[in-house]
Short mmCIF file of C-alpha atoms and ligand atoms in Angstrom, two decimals:
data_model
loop_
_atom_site.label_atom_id
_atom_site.label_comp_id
_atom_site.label_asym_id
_atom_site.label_seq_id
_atom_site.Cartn_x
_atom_site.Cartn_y
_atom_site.Cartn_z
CA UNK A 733 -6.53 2.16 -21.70
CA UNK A 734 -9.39 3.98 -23.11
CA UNK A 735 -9.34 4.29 -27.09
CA UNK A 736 -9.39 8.22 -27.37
CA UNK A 737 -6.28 8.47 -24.96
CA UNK A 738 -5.27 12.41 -26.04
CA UNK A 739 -1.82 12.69 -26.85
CA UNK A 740 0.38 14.40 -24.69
CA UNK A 741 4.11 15.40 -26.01
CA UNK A 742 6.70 14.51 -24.41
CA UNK A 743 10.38 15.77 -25.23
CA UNK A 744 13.58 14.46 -23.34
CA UNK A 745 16.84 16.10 -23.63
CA UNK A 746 19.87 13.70 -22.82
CA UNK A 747 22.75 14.88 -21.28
CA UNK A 748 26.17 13.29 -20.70
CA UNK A 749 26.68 9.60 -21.44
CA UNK A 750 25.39 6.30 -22.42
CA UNK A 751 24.03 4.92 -19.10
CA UNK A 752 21.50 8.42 -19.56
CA UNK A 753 20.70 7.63 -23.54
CA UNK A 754 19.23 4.32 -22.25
CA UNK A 755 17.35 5.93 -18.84
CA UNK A 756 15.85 8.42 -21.02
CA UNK A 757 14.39 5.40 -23.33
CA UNK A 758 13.54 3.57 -20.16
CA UNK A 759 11.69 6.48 -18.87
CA UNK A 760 10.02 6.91 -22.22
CA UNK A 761 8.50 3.30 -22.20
CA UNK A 762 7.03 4.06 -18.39
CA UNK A 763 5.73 6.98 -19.83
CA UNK A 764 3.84 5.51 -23.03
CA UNK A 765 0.89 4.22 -21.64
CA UNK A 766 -0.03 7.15 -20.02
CA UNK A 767 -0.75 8.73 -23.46
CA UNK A 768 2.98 10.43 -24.03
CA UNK A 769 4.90 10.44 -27.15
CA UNK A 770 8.51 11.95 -28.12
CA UNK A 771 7.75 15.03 -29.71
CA UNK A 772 11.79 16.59 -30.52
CA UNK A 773 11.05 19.90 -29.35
CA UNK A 774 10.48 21.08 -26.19
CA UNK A 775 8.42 24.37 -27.10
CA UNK A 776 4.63 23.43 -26.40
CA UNK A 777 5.36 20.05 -24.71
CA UNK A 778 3.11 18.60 -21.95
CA UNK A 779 6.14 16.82 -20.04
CA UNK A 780 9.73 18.22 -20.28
CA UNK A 781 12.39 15.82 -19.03
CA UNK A 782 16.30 17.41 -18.54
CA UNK A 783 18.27 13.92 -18.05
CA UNK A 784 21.32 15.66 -16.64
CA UNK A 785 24.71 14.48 -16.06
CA UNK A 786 26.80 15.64 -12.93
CA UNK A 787 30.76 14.88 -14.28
CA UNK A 788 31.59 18.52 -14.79
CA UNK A 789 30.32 21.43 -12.44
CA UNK A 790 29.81 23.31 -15.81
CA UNK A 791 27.41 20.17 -16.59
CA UNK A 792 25.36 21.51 -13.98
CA UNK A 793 24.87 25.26 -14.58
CA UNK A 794 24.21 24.49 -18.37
CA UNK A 795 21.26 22.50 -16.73
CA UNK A 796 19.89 25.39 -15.36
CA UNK A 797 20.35 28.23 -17.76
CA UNK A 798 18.38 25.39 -19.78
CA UNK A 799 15.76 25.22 -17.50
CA UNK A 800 15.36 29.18 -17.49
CA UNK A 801 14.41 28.62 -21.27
CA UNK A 802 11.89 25.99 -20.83
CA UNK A 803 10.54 28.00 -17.68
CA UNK A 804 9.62 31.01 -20.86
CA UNK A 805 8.15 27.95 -22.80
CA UNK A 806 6.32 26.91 -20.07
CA UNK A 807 4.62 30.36 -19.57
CA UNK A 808 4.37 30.78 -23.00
CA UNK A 809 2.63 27.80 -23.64
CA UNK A 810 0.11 28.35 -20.51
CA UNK A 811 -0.36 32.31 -21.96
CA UNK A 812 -1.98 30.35 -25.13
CA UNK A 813 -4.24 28.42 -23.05
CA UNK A 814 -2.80 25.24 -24.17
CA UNK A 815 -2.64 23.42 -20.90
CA UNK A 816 0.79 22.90 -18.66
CA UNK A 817 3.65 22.23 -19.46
CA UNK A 818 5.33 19.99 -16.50
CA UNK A 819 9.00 19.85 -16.13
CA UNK A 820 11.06 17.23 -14.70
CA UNK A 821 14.57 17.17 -13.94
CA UNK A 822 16.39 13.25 -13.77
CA UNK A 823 19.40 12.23 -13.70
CA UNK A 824 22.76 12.70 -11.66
CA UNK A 825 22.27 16.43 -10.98
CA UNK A 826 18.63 15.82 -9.92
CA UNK A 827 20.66 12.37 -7.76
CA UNK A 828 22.91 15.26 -6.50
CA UNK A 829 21.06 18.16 -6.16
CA UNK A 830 17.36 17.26 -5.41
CA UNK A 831 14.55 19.47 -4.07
CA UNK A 832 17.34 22.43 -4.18
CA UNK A 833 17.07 22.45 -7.87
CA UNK A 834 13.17 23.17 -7.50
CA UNK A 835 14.39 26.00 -4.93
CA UNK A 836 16.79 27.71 -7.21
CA UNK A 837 14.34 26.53 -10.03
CA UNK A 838 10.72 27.20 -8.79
CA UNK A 839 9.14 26.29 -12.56
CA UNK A 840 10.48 22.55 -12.23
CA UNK A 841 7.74 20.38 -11.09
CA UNK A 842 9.63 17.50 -9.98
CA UNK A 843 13.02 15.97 -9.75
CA UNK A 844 13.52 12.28 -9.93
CA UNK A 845 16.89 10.46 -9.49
CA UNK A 846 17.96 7.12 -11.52
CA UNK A 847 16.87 4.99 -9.14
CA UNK A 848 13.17 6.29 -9.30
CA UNK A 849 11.76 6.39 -13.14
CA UNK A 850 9.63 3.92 -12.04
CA UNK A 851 8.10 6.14 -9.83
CA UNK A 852 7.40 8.56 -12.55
CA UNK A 853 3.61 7.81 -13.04
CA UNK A 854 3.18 8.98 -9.18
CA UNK A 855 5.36 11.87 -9.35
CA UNK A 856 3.88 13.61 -12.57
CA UNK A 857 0.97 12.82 -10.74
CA UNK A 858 1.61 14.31 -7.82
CA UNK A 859 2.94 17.53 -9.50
CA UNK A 860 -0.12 17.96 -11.54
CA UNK A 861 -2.63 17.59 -7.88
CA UNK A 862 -0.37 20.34 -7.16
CA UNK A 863 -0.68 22.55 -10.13
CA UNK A 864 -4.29 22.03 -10.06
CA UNK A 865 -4.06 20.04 -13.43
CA UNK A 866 -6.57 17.93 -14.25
CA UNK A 867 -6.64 13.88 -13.76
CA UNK A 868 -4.77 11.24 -16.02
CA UNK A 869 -7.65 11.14 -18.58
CA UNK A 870 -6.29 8.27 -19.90
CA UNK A 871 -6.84 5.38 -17.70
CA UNK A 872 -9.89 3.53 -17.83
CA UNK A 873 -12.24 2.94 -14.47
CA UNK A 874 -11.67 -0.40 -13.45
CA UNK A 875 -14.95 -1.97 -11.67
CA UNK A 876 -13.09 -4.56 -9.69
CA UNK A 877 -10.88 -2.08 -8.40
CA UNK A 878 -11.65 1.14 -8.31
CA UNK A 879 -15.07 1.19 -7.35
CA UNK A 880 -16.48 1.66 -3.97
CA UNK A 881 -20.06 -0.21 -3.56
CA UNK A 882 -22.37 1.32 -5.02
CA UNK A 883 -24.45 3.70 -2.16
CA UNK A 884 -27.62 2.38 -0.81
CA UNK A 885 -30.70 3.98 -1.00
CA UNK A 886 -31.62 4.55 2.73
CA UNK A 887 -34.76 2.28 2.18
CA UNK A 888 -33.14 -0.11 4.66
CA UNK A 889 -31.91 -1.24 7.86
CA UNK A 890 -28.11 -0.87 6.93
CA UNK A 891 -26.58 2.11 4.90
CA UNK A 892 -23.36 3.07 3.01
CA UNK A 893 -22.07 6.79 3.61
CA UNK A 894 -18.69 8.16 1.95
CA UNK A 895 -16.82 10.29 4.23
CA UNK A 896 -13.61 9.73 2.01
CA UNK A 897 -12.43 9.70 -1.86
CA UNK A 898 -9.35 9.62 -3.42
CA UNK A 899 -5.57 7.82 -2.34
CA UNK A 900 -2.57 9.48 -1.92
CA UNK A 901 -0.67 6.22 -1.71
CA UNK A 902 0.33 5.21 -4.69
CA UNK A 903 0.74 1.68 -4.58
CA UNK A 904 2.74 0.50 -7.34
CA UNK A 905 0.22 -1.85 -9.19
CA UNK A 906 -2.79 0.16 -8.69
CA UNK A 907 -4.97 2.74 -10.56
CA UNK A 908 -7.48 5.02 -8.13
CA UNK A 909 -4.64 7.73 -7.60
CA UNK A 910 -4.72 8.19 -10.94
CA UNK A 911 -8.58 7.93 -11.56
CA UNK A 912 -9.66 9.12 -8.07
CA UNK A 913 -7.84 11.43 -7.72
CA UNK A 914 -6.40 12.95 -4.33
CA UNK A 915 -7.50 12.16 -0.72
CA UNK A 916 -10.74 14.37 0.21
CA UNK A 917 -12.09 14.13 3.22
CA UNK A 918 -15.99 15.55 3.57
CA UNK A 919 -16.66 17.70 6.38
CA UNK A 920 -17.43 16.08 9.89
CA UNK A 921 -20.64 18.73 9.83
CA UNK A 922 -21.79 17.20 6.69
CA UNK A 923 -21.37 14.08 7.41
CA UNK A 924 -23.33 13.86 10.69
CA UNK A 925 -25.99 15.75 9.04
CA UNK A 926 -26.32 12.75 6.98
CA UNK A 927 -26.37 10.02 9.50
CA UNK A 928 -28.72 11.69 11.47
CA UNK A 929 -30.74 11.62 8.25
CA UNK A 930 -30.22 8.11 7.55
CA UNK A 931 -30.68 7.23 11.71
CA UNK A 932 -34.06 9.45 11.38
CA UNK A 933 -35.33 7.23 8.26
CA UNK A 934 -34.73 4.13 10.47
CA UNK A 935 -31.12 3.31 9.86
CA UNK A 936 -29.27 1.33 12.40
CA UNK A 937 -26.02 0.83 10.93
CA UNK A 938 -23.80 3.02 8.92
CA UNK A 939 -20.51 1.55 7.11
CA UNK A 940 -18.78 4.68 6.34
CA UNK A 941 -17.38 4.46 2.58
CA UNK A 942 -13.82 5.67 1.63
CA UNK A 943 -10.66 4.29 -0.77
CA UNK A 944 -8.83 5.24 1.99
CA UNK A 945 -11.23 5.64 5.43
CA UNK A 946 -9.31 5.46 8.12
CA UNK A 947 -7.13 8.77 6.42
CA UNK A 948 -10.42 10.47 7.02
CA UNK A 949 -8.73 14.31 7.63
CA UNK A 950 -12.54 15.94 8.51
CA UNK A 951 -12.54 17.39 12.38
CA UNK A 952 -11.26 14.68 15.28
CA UNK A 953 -10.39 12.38 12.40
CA UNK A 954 -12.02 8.57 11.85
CA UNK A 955 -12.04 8.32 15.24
CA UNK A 956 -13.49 11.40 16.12
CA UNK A 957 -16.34 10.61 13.80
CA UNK A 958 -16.94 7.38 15.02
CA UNK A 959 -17.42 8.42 18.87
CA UNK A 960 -19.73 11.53 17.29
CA UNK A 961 -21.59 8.69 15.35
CA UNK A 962 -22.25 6.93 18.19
CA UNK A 963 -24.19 9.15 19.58
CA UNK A 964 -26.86 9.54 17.32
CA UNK A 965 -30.22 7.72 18.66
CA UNK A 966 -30.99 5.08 16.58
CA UNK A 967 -27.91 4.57 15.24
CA UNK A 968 -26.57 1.51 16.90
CA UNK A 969 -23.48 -0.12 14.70
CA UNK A 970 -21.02 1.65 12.62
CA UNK A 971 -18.01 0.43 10.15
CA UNK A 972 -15.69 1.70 8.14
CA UNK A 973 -14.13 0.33 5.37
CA UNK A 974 -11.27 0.46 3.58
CA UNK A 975 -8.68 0.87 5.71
CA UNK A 976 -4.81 1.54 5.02
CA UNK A 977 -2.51 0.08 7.50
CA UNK A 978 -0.33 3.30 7.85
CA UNK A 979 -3.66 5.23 8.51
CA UNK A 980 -4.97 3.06 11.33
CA UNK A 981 -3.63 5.66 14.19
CA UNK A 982 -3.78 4.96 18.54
CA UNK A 983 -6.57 6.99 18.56
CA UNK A 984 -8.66 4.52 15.90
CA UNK A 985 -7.53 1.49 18.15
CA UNK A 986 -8.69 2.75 20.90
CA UNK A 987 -11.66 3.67 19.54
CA UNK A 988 -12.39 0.15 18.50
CA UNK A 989 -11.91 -1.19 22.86
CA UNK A 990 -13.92 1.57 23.68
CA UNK A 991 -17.01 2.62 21.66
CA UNK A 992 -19.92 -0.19 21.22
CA UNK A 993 -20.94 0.75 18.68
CA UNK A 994 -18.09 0.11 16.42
CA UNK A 995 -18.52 -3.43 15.50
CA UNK A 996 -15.45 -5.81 15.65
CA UNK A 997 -14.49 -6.22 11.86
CA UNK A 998 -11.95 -4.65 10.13
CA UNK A 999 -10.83 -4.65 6.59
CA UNK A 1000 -7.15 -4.33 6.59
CA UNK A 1001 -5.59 -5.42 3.32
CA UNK A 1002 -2.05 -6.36 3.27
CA UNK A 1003 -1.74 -7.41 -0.52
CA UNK A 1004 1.33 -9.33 0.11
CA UNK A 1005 3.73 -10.93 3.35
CA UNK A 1006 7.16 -10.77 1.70
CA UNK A 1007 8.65 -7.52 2.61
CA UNK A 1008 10.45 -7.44 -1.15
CA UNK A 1009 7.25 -7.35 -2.72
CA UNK A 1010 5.87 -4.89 0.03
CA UNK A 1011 8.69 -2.56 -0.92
CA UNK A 1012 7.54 -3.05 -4.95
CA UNK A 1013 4.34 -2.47 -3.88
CA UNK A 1014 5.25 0.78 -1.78
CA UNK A 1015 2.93 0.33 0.50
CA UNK A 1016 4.69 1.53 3.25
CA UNK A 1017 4.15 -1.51 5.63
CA UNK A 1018 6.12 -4.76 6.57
CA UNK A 1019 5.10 -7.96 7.03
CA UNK A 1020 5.97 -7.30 10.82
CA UNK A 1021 4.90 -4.35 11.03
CA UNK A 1022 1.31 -5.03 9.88
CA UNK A 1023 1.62 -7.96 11.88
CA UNK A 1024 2.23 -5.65 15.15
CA UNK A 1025 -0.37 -3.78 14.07
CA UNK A 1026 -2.54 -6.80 14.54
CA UNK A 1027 -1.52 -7.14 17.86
CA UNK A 1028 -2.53 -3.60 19.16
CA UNK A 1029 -6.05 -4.14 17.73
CA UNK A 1030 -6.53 -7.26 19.26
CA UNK A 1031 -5.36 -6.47 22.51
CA UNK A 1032 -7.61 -3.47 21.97
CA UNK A 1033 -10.45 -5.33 21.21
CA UNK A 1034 -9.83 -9.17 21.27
CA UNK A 1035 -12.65 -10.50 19.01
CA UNK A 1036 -11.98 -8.58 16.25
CA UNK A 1037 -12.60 -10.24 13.07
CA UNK A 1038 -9.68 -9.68 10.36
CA UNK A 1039 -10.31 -9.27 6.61
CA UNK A 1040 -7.99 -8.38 4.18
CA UNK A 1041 -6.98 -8.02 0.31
CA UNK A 1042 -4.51 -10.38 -1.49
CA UNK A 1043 -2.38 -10.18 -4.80
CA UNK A 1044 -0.30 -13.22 -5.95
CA UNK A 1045 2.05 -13.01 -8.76
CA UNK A 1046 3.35 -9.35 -8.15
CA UNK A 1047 6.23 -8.53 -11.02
CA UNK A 1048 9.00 -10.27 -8.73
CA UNK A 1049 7.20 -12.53 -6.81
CA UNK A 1050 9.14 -15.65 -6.34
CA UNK A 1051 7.71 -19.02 -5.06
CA UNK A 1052 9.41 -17.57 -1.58
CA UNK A 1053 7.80 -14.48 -1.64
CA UNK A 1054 4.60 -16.52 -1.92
CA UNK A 1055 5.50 -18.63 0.58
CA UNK A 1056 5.95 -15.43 3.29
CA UNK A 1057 2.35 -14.23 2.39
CA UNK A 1058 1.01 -17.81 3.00
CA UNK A 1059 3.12 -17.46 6.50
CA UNK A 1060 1.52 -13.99 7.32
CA UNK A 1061 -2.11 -15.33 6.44
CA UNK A 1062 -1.44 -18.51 8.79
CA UNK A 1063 -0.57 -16.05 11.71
CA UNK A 1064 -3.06 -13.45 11.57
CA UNK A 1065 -6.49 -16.00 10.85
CA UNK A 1066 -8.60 -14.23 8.62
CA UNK A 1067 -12.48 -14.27 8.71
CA UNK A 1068 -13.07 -13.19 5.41
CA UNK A 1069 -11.16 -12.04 2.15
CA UNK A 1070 -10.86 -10.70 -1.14
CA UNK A 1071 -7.50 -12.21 -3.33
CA UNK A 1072 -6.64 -11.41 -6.79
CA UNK A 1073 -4.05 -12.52 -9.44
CA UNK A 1074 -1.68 -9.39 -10.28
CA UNK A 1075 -3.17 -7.67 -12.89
CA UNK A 1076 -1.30 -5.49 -14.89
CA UNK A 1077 -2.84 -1.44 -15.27
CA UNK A 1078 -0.58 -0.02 -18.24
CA UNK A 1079 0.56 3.76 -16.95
CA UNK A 1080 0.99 2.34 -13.14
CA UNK A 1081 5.07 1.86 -12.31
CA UNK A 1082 4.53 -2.32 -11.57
CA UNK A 1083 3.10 -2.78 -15.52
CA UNK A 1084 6.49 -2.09 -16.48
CA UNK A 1085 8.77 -3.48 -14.17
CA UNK A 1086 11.07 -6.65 -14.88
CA UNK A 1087 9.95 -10.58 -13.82
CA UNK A 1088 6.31 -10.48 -14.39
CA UNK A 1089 4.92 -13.65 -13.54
CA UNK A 1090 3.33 -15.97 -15.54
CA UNK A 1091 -0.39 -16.19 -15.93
CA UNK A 1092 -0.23 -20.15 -14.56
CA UNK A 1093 1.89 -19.38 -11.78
CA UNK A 1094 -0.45 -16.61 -10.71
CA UNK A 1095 -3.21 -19.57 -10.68
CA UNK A 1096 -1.67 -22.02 -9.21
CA UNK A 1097 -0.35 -19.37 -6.18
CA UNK A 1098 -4.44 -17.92 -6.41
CA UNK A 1099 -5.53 -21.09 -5.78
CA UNK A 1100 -3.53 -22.20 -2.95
CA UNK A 1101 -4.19 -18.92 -1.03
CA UNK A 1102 -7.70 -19.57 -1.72
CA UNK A 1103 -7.81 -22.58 -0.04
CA UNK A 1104 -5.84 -21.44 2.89
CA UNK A 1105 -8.40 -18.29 3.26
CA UNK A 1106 -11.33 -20.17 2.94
CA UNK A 1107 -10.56 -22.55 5.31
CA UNK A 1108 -9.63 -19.19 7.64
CA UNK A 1109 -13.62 -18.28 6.95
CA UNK A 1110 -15.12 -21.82 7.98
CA UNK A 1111 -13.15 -21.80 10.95
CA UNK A 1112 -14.12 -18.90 12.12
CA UNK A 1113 -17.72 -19.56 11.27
CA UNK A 1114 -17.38 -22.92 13.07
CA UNK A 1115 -16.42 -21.00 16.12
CA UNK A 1116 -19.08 -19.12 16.08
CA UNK A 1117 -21.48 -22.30 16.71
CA UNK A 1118 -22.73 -22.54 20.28
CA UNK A 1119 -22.54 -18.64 20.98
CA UNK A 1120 -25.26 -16.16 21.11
CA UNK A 1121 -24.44 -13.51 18.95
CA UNK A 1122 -26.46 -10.19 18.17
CA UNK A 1123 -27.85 -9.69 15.17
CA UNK A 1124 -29.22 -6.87 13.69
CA UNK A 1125 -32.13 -8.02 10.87
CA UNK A 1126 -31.73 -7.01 7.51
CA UNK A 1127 -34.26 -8.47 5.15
CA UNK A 1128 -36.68 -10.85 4.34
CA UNK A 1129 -34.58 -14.56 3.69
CA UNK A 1130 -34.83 -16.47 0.23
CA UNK A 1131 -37.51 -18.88 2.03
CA UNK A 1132 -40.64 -17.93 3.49
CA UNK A 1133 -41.34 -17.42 6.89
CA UNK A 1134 -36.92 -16.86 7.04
CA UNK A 1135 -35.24 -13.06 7.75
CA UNK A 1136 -31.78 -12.53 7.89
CA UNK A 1137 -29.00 -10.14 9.20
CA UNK A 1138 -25.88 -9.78 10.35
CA UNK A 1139 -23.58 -10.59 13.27
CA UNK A 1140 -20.91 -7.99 14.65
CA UNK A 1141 -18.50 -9.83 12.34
CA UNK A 1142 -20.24 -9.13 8.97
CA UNK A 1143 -21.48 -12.86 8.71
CA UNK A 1144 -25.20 -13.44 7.56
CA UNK A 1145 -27.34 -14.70 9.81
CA UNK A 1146 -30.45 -16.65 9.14
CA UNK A 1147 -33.17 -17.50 11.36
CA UNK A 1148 -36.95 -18.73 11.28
CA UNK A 1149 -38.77 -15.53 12.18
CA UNK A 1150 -41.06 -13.03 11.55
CA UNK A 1151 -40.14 -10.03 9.40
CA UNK A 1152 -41.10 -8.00 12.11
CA UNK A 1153 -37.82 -8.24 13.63
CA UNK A 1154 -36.21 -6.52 10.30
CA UNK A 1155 -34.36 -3.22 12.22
CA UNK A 1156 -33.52 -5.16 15.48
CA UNK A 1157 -30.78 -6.56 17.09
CA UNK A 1158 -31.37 -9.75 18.99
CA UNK A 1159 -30.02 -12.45 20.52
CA UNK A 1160 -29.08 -15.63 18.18
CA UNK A 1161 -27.76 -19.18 19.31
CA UNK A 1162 -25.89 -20.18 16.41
CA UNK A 1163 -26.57 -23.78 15.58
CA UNK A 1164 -24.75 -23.79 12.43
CA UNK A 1165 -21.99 -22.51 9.87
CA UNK A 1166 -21.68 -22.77 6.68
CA UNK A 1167 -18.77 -21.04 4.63
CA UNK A 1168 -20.52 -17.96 3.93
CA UNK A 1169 -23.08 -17.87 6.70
CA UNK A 1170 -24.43 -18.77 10.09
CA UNK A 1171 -28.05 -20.16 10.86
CA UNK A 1172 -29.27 -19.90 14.39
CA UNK A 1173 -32.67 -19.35 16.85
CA UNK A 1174 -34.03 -16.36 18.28
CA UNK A 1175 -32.95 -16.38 22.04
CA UNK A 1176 -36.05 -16.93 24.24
CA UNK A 1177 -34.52 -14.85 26.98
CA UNK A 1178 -32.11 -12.60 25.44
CA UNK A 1179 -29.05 -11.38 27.39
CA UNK A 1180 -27.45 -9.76 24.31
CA UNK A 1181 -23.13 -10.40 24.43
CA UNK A 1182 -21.24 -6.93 24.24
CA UNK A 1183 -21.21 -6.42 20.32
N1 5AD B 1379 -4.03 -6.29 -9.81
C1 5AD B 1379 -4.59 -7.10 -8.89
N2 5AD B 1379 -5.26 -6.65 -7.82
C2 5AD B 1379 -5.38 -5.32 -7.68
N3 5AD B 1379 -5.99 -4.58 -6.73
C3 5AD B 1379 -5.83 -3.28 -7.06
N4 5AD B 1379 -5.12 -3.16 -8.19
C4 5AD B 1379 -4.83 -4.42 -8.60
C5 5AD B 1379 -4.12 -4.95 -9.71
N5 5AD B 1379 -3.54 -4.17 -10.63
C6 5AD B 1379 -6.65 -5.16 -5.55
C7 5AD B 1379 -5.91 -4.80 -4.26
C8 5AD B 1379 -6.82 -3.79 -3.63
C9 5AD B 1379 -8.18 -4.26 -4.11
C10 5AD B 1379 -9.27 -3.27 -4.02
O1 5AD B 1379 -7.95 -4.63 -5.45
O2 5AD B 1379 -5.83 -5.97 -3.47
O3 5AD B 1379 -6.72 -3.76 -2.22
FE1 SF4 B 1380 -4.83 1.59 -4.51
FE2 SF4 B 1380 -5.58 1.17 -1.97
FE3 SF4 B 1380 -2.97 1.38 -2.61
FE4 SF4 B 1380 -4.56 3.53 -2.70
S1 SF4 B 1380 -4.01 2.35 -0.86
S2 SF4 B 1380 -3.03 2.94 -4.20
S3 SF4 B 1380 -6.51 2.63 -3.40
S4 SF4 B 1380 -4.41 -0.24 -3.26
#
């Protein structure tokens, strides 16, 4: 939370009984951290909440003749240019009622029923992409997660190019639809342009950049981009990264048996294996179905190299839980992978929902998925051993007279060579792993494997 967090007013009106009193308090807390506090009058408030009550049909139409006074409010206080007011309706009519009451109602923003206020966060933010209202202000950038890497300078062999911003998923625990705002998609015109740029400056391989890639909405889709890429001379690997396992259509898959240049590595987080948590999380995913997912890609394209992204201790989590996402990891054999202890982001729904986890059960659970994963990584880099794989050369190693690059599957790749080679792909025998990397030979007589 940033220290100049601007005040927004916030005024709830409480109908019928008890069970709504406490709701509206409920919803209050969720709303805190974003920056709101109870004002007790609704004229010039940012967020107007009607917590209705259904037990008389009367209840009802007082709800609306109420709402056709804050609707006056609301243009009165946009008239002042003093920002928008946003109105919610909650409760048992909104339960009852729902999207009609924005029909008969066309000034309410949203309507949210009792089994939702933790979903408020995401709805108000929702409505105000719709209204055109600026972004939470409020929360802070967070490096670790919100950032994409940071673009290249197209000096080298390999280059970063966003094609994507922005998430319209809304995953319980996490901040970029708030900070990033929602999905945008660049134009497949302007995006060529700049790999054939890149390509003409010597570029070989493009990893196209987006919070959300594979949603990439420009002409043909991520797909479509990907079989335009590969056409460009010069350019001879692409990948994407990341990707969201609802996004990752037929036509992507298919993409991935049949285009060459698409290497075989894909970032695919799954965050967790117990569907419980999954449904916390909304992410819109099962364990299974991520896991069937899995399936189509590899019988798409049977080498493909997995890596994903891993929370431990979600609010809820039980040892269980924990155990299903050790389960998931064990079937799908990752090659690589990012994990993380739950970290709570006030203003998202999971920072204030019941059974947070304690900060040594979140180690404990961090470590032992650790161990699993990185044993996942040194297998697969043991397998590698023996096989000539193609690299493409990056750089100049640590050690003189060393250059390294990468192999289809992301790993580093260090041989005795000259630096000449930086910008080609060739032939290495692998003659050993280590966790993080691969050392090999140049192969004399190369007969370069399919990528
Ligand atoms: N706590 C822990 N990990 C998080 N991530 C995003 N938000 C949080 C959070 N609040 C992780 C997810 C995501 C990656 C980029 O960062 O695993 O995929
Ligand atoms: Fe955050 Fe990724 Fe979920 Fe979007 S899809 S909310 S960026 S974790």
């Amino acid at each position: 939370m940033s220290e100049a967090a601007p005040s927004k007013r916030l005024y709830i009106k409480t109908y019928g009984c008890q069970l709504n009193v406490y709701d509206s308090e409920r919803m209050a807390d969720v709303l805190r951290p974003l920056g709101y506090a109870m004002t007790d009058q609704a004229e010039g408030a940012d967020l107007v909440v009607l917590n209705t009550c259904h037990i008389r049909d009367k209840a009802t139409e007082k709800v609306y003749s109420e709402l056709g006074r804050i609707k006056r409010m609301k243009a009165r206080k946009a008239a002042a240019g003093d920002g928008v007011m946003t109105i919610a309706v909650a409760g048992c009519v909104a339960q009852a009622e729902g999207a009609e009451i924005m029909n008969r109602q066309p000034a309410v923003d949203l309507v949210v029923g009792p089994q939702a206020y933790h979903r408020l966060p995401e709805l108000i933010a929702r409505a105000h992409r719709q209204s055109g209202e600026a972004l939470a202000a409020d929360f802070t950038a967070d490096e670790k997660f919100d950032a994409l890497p940071a673009e290249r300078a197209a000096t080298g062999v390999a280059a970063f190019l966003t094609v994507q911003e922005g998430c319209d998923k809304f995953c319980t625990f996490c901040v970029v639809p708030y900070t990033r705002g929602a999905e945008y998609s660049r134009p497949l015109d302007a995006v060529l342009a700049e790999a054939e740029q890149l390509a003409a400056q010597g570029v070989r391989e493009v990893t196209l950049l987006g919070q959300n890639v594979n949603a990439y909405a420009g002409e043909g889709g991520l797909s479509g981009l990907v079989r335009r890429l590969a056409h460009i001379p010069g350019l001879a690997r692409i990948r994407y990264t990341t990707s969201h396992p609802k996004d990752m259509d037929e036509a992507l898959i298919a993409a991935h048996g049949e285009v060459e240049a698409l290497m075989p590595y894909l970032h695919l987080p799954v965050q967790a294996g117990s569907d419980k948590v999954l449904r916390a999380m909304n992410r819109a995913h099962t364990a299974d179905s991520y896991l069937r997912l899995i399936e189509k890609i590899r019988a798409a394209r049977p080498d493909m190299a997995l890596s994903g992204d891993f929370i431990v201790g979600f609010p809820g989590e039980t040892e269980a839980d924990f155990q299903a996402t050790l389960k998931l990891v064990a079937e799908v054999g990752y090659a690589s992978a990012f994990s993380f202890k739950y970290s709570r982001r006030p203003g998202t729904p999971a920072a204030s929902m019941p059974g947070q986890v304690d900060e040594d059960v979140k180690e404990d659970r961090l470590a032992r998925l650790q161990a699993l994963l990185n044993d996942q990584q040194a297998a697969f880099n043991q397998a590698c051993v023996g096989r000539a794989l193609p690299v493409l050369f990056e750089r100049p190693g640590r050690k003189p007279g060393q250059v390294v690059g990468r192999s289809p599957y992301l790993q580093p790749v260090h041989i005795e060579g000259s630096e000449s080679l930086i910008g080609e792909i060739r032939s290495v025998a692998i003659g050993s792993a280590g966790r993080g990397s691969l050392t090999g030979a140049l192969v004399a007589n190369p007969r370069l494997e399919p990528a």
